[in-house]
């Protein structure tokens, strides 16, 4: 099993943190919020995961800014997110940033997460109850494939 670090930013409802913790448990990975990045020695890990919630179709700016500071030449990375729609295409901005930093993308995961951001709040939000058990199981399967391969 590859030595794995999972960095995440979870803001509104803890959706991304729930997925990050499930992945970390499955992969026996170190987990860290993006705020703690200066204290982490990324060179000690074979693979690094970057996870964030999505706002207006993009990963949180805090994650994008933090990820841009890494030297990732040749480093294996994966990306994950939670959003009201659960679409993997929302990971594109972060994937592009990591690839431009020299990283090698080994996977991308997305699932639904309870969303009350912006105008959606007025209707009570969307994707209530997510991430659910199926989302967590899918996240665990995703990370298992990555750290074992």
PDB file of C-alpha atoms in Angstrom:
ATOM      1  CA  UNK A   1       0.000   0.000   0.000  1.00  0.00           C
ATOM      2  CA  UNK A   2       1.377   3.414  -0.973  1.00  0.00           C
ATOM      3  CA  UNK A   3       2.064   6.024   1.702  1.00  0.00           C
ATOM      4  CA  UNK A   4      -0.709   8.565   1.260  1.00  0.00           C
ATOM      5  CA  UNK A   5      -1.457  12.102   2.462  1.00  0.00           C
ATOM      6  CA  UNK A   6      -4.932  13.582   2.146  1.00  0.00           C
ATOM      7  CA  UNK A   7      -5.303  17.368   2.258  1.00  0.00           C
ATOM      8  CA  UNK A   8      -8.786  18.833   2.350  1.00  0.00           C
ATOM      9  CA  UNK A   9     -10.871  21.945   2.851  1.00  0.00           C
ATOM     10  CA  UNK A  10     -14.381  21.430   4.214  1.00  0.00           C
ATOM     11  CA  UNK A  11     -16.380  24.547   4.906  1.00  0.00           C
ATOM     12  CA  UNK A  12     -20.168  24.501   5.181  1.00  0.00           C
ATOM     13  CA  UNK A  13     -21.553  21.155   6.336  1.00  0.00           C
ATOM     14  CA  UNK A  14     -18.495  18.924   6.755  1.00  0.00           C
ATOM     15  CA  UNK A  15     -19.292  16.971   3.588  1.00  0.00           C
ATOM     16  CA  UNK A  16     -15.743  16.938   2.229  1.00  0.00           C
ATOM     17  CA  UNK A  17     -14.310  16.157   5.651  1.00  0.00           C
ATOM     18  CA  UNK A  18     -16.591  13.117   5.890  1.00  0.00           C
ATOM     19  CA  UNK A  19     -15.266  11.798   2.569  1.00  0.00           C
ATOM     20  CA  UNK A  20     -11.649  12.678   3.451  1.00  0.00           C
ATOM     21  CA  UNK A  21     -11.893  10.798   6.761  1.00  0.00           C
ATOM     22  CA  UNK A  22     -13.435   7.745   5.080  1.00  0.00           C
ATOM     23  CA  UNK A  23     -10.643   7.692   2.489  1.00  0.00           C
ATOM     24  CA  UNK A  24      -7.966   8.154   5.155  1.00  0.00           C
ATOM     25  CA  UNK A  25      -9.377   5.289   7.208  1.00  0.00           C
ATOM     26  CA  UNK A  26      -9.485   2.978   4.189  1.00  0.00           C
ATOM     27  CA  UNK A  27      -5.953   3.846   3.033  1.00  0.00           C
ATOM     28  CA  UNK A  28      -4.363   4.244   6.467  1.00  0.00           C
ATOM     29  CA  UNK A  29      -3.443   7.738   5.252  1.00  0.00           C
ATOM     30  CA  UNK A  30      -2.402  10.877   7.079  1.00  0.00           C
ATOM     31  CA  UNK A  31      -5.164  13.465   6.888  1.00  0.00           C
ATOM     32  CA  UNK A  32      -4.734  17.198   7.229  1.00  0.00           C
ATOM     33  CA  UNK A  33      -6.786  20.323   6.629  1.00  0.00           C
ATOM     34  CA  UNK A  34      -5.374  22.643   4.011  1.00  0.00           C
ATOM     35  CA  UNK A  35      -4.790  25.200   6.803  1.00  0.00           C
ATOM     36  CA  UNK A  36      -2.141  22.922   8.336  1.00  0.00           C
ATOM     37  CA  UNK A  37      -0.177  22.415   5.115  1.00  0.00           C
ATOM     38  CA  UNK A  38       2.915  24.410   6.201  1.00  0.00           C
ATOM     39  CA  UNK A  39       3.535  21.804   8.926  1.00  0.00           C
ATOM     40  CA  UNK A  40       3.352  18.787   6.590  1.00  0.00           C
ATOM     41  CA  UNK A  41       6.372  17.334   4.777  1.00  0.00           C
ATOM     42  CA  UNK A  42       4.800  16.278   1.473  1.00  0.00           C
ATOM     43  CA  UNK A  43       8.001  14.681   0.165  1.00  0.00           C
ATOM     44  CA  UNK A  44       7.474  11.834   2.651  1.00  0.00           C
ATOM     45  CA  UNK A  45       4.393  10.621   0.750  1.00  0.00           C
ATOM     46  CA  UNK A  46       4.077   8.641  -2.473  1.00  0.00           C
ATOM     47  CA  UNK A  47       0.647  10.014  -3.282  1.00  0.00           C
ATOM     48  CA  UNK A  48      -1.233  13.145  -2.221  1.00  0.00           C
ATOM     49  CA  UNK A  49      -4.970  13.721  -2.364  1.00  0.00           C
ATOM     50  CA  UNK A  50      -6.534  17.171  -2.614  1.00  0.00           C
ATOM     51  CA  UNK A  51     -10.198  17.498  -1.630  1.00  0.00           C
ATOM     52  CA  UNK A  52     -12.540  20.465  -1.464  1.00  0.00           C
ATOM     53  CA  UNK A  53     -16.126  21.500  -1.534  1.00  0.00           C
ATOM     54  CA  UNK A  54     -17.396  23.190  -4.651  1.00  0.00           C
ATOM     55  CA  UNK A  55     -18.802  26.718  -4.945  1.00  0.00           C
ATOM     56  CA  UNK A  56     -20.230  27.921  -8.248  1.00  0.00           C
ATOM     57  CA  UNK A  57     -18.730  24.988 -10.144  1.00  0.00           C
ATOM     58  CA  UNK A  58     -15.154  25.343  -8.805  1.00  0.00           C
ATOM     59  CA  UNK A  59     -13.196  24.029  -5.833  1.00  0.00           C
ATOM     60  CA  UNK A  60     -12.989  26.511  -2.973  1.00  0.00           C
ATOM     61  CA  UNK A  61     -10.474  29.266  -3.685  1.00  0.00           C
ATOM     62  CA  UNK A  62      -8.623  28.471  -0.463  1.00  0.00           C
ATOM     63  CA  UNK A  63      -7.789  25.007  -1.837  1.00  0.00           C
ATOM     64  CA  UNK A  64      -6.750  26.357  -5.227  1.00  0.00           C
ATOM     65  CA  UNK A  65      -4.423  28.926  -3.634  1.00  0.00           C
ATOM     66  CA  UNK A  66      -2.892  26.392  -1.241  1.00  0.00           C
ATOM     67  CA  UNK A  67      -2.404  23.739  -3.927  1.00  0.00           C
ATOM     68  CA  UNK A  68      -0.654  26.277  -6.164  1.00  0.00           C
ATOM     69  CA  UNK A  69       2.150  26.612  -3.580  1.00  0.00           C
ATOM     70  CA  UNK A  70       3.244  22.973  -3.832  1.00  0.00           C
ATOM     71  CA  UNK A  71       6.208  21.678  -5.780  1.00  0.00           C
ATOM     72  CA  UNK A  72       4.674  18.548  -7.303  1.00  0.00           C
ATOM     73  CA  UNK A  73       7.035  17.593 -10.126  1.00  0.00           C
ATOM     74  CA  UNK A  74       6.492  13.882 -10.745  1.00  0.00           C
ATOM     75  CA  UNK A  75       4.270  13.468  -7.650  1.00  0.00           C
ATOM     76  CA  UNK A  76       1.217  11.196  -7.937  1.00  0.00           C
ATOM     77  CA  UNK A  77      -1.948  13.071  -6.942  1.00  0.00           C
ATOM     78  CA  UNK A  78      -5.689  12.557  -6.830  1.00  0.00           C
ATOM     79  CA  UNK A  79      -8.557  15.001  -6.486  1.00  0.00           C
ATOM     80  CA  UNK A  80     -11.927  14.655  -4.781  1.00  0.00           C
ATOM     81  CA  UNK A  81     -14.893  16.905  -4.114  1.00  0.00           C
ATOM     82  CA  UNK A  82     -18.396  17.147  -2.737  1.00  0.00           C
ATOM     83  CA  UNK A  83     -21.095  19.376  -4.176  1.00  0.00           C
ATOM     84  CA  UNK A  84     -24.827  19.650  -4.512  1.00  0.00           C
ATOM     85  CA  UNK A  85     -24.642  18.093  -7.966  1.00  0.00           C
ATOM     86  CA  UNK A  86     -21.723  15.704  -7.350  1.00  0.00           C
ATOM     87  CA  UNK A  87     -20.191  16.225 -10.775  1.00  0.00           C
ATOM     88  CA  UNK A  88     -16.564  15.254 -11.418  1.00  0.00           C
ATOM     89  CA  UNK A  89     -16.228  18.034 -14.000  1.00  0.00           C
ATOM     90  CA  UNK A  90     -16.106  20.485 -11.076  1.00  0.00           C
ATOM     91  CA  UNK A  91     -12.657  19.079 -10.235  1.00  0.00           C
ATOM     92  CA  UNK A  92     -11.226  20.430 -13.517  1.00  0.00           C
ATOM     93  CA  UNK A  93      -9.724  23.676 -12.180  1.00  0.00           C
ATOM     94  CA  UNK A  94      -7.837  21.849  -9.426  1.00  0.00           C
ATOM     95  CA  UNK A  95      -6.729  19.070 -11.781  1.00  0.00           C
ATOM     96  CA  UNK A  96      -5.387  21.619 -14.274  1.00  0.00           C
ATOM     97  CA  UNK A  97      -3.518  23.479 -11.533  1.00  0.00           C
ATOM     98  CA  UNK A  98      -1.900  20.294 -10.201  1.00  0.00           C
ATOM     99  CA  UNK A  99      -0.913  19.092 -13.675  1.00  0.00           C
ATOM    100  CA  UNK A 100       0.635  22.485 -14.427  1.00  0.00           C
ATOM    101  CA  UNK A 101       2.690  22.055 -11.233  1.00  0.00           C
ATOM    102  CA  UNK A 102       4.132  18.840 -12.695  1.00  0.00           C
ATOM    103  CA  UNK A 103       1.930  16.351 -10.848  1.00  0.00           C
ATOM    104  CA  UNK A 104       0.734  13.077 -12.309  1.00  0.00           C
ATOM    105  CA  UNK A 105      -3.036  12.662 -11.858  1.00  0.00           C
ATOM    106  CA  UNK A 106      -3.986   9.132 -10.788  1.00  0.00           C
ATOM    107  CA  UNK A 107      -7.686   9.714 -10.143  1.00  0.00           C
ATOM    108  CA  UNK A 108     -10.623  12.045  -9.638  1.00  0.00           C
ATOM    109  CA  UNK A 109     -13.663  11.432  -7.430  1.00  0.00           C
ATOM    110  CA  UNK A 110     -16.827  13.430  -6.822  1.00  0.00           C
ATOM    111  CA  UNK A 111     -20.017  12.804  -4.908  1.00  0.00           C
ATOM    112  CA  UNK A 112     -23.036  14.739  -3.766  1.00  0.00           C
ATOM    113  CA  UNK A 113     -22.940  16.740  -0.559  1.00  0.00           C
ATOM    114  CA  UNK A 114     -25.646  18.711   1.194  1.00  0.00           C
ATOM    115  CA  UNK A 115     -25.529  22.182  -0.354  1.00  0.00           C
ATOM    116  CA  UNK A 116     -27.074  25.375   0.974  1.00  0.00           C
ATOM    117  CA  UNK A 117     -24.647  27.755  -0.710  1.00  0.00           C
ATOM    118  CA  UNK A 118     -25.887  31.003  -2.255  1.00  0.00           C
ATOM    119  CA  UNK A 119     -29.438  31.123  -3.587  1.00  0.00           C
ATOM    120  CA  UNK A 120     -29.933  27.369  -3.041  1.00  0.00           C
ATOM    121  CA  UNK A 121     -30.325  28.175   0.651  1.00  0.00           C
ATOM    122  CA  UNK A 122     -33.698  29.838  -0.022  1.00  0.00           C
ATOM    123  CA  UNK A 123     -35.198  26.495  -1.110  1.00  0.00           C
ATOM    124  CA  UNK A 124     -33.720  24.518   1.788  1.00  0.00           C
ATOM    125  CA  UNK A 125     -30.679  23.271  -0.082  1.00  0.00           C
ATOM    126  CA  UNK A 126     -30.081  20.285  -2.328  1.00  0.00           C
ATOM    127  CA  UNK A 127     -28.626  16.802  -1.878  1.00  0.00           C
ATOM    128  CA  UNK A 128     -29.845  16.579   1.711  1.00  0.00           C
ATOM    129  CA  UNK A 129     -28.450  13.518   3.463  1.00  0.00           C
ATOM    130  CA  UNK A 130     -25.339  13.373   1.292  1.00  0.00           C
ATOM    131  CA  UNK A 131     -22.719  12.184   1.438  1.00  0.00           C
ATOM    132  CA  UNK A 132     -24.591   9.034   2.423  1.00  0.00           C
ATOM    133  CA  UNK A 133     -23.414   5.460   3.021  1.00  0.00           C
ATOM    134  CA  UNK A 134     -23.250   4.748  -0.719  1.00  0.00           C
ATOM    135  CA  UNK A 135     -21.126   7.853  -1.306  1.00  0.00           C
ATOM    136  CA  UNK A 136     -18.761   6.840   1.512  1.00  0.00           C
ATOM    137  CA  UNK A 137     -18.494   3.287   0.149  1.00  0.00           C
ATOM    138  CA  UNK A 138     -17.704   4.641  -3.329  1.00  0.00           C
ATOM    139  CA  UNK A 139     -15.005   6.914  -1.864  1.00  0.00           C
ATOM    140  CA  UNK A 140     -13.441   3.957  -0.046  1.00  0.00           C
ATOM    141  CA  UNK A 141     -13.426   1.877  -3.241  1.00  0.00           C
ATOM    142  CA  UNK A 142     -11.853   4.774  -5.137  1.00  0.00           C
ATOM    143  CA  UNK A 143      -9.004   5.245  -2.663  1.00  0.00           C
ATOM    144  CA  UNK A 144      -8.402   1.507  -2.364  1.00  0.00           C
ATOM    145  CA  UNK A 145      -7.779   1.269  -6.117  1.00  0.00           C
ATOM    146  CA  UNK A 146      -5.339   4.168  -5.958  1.00  0.00           C
ATOM    147  CA  UNK A 147      -3.194   3.178  -2.989  1.00  0.00           C
ATOM    148  CA  UNK A 148      -2.982  -0.509  -3.891  1.00  0.00           C
ATOM    149  CA  UNK A 149      -2.219  -0.140  -7.617  1.00  0.00           C
TER     150      UNK A 149
END
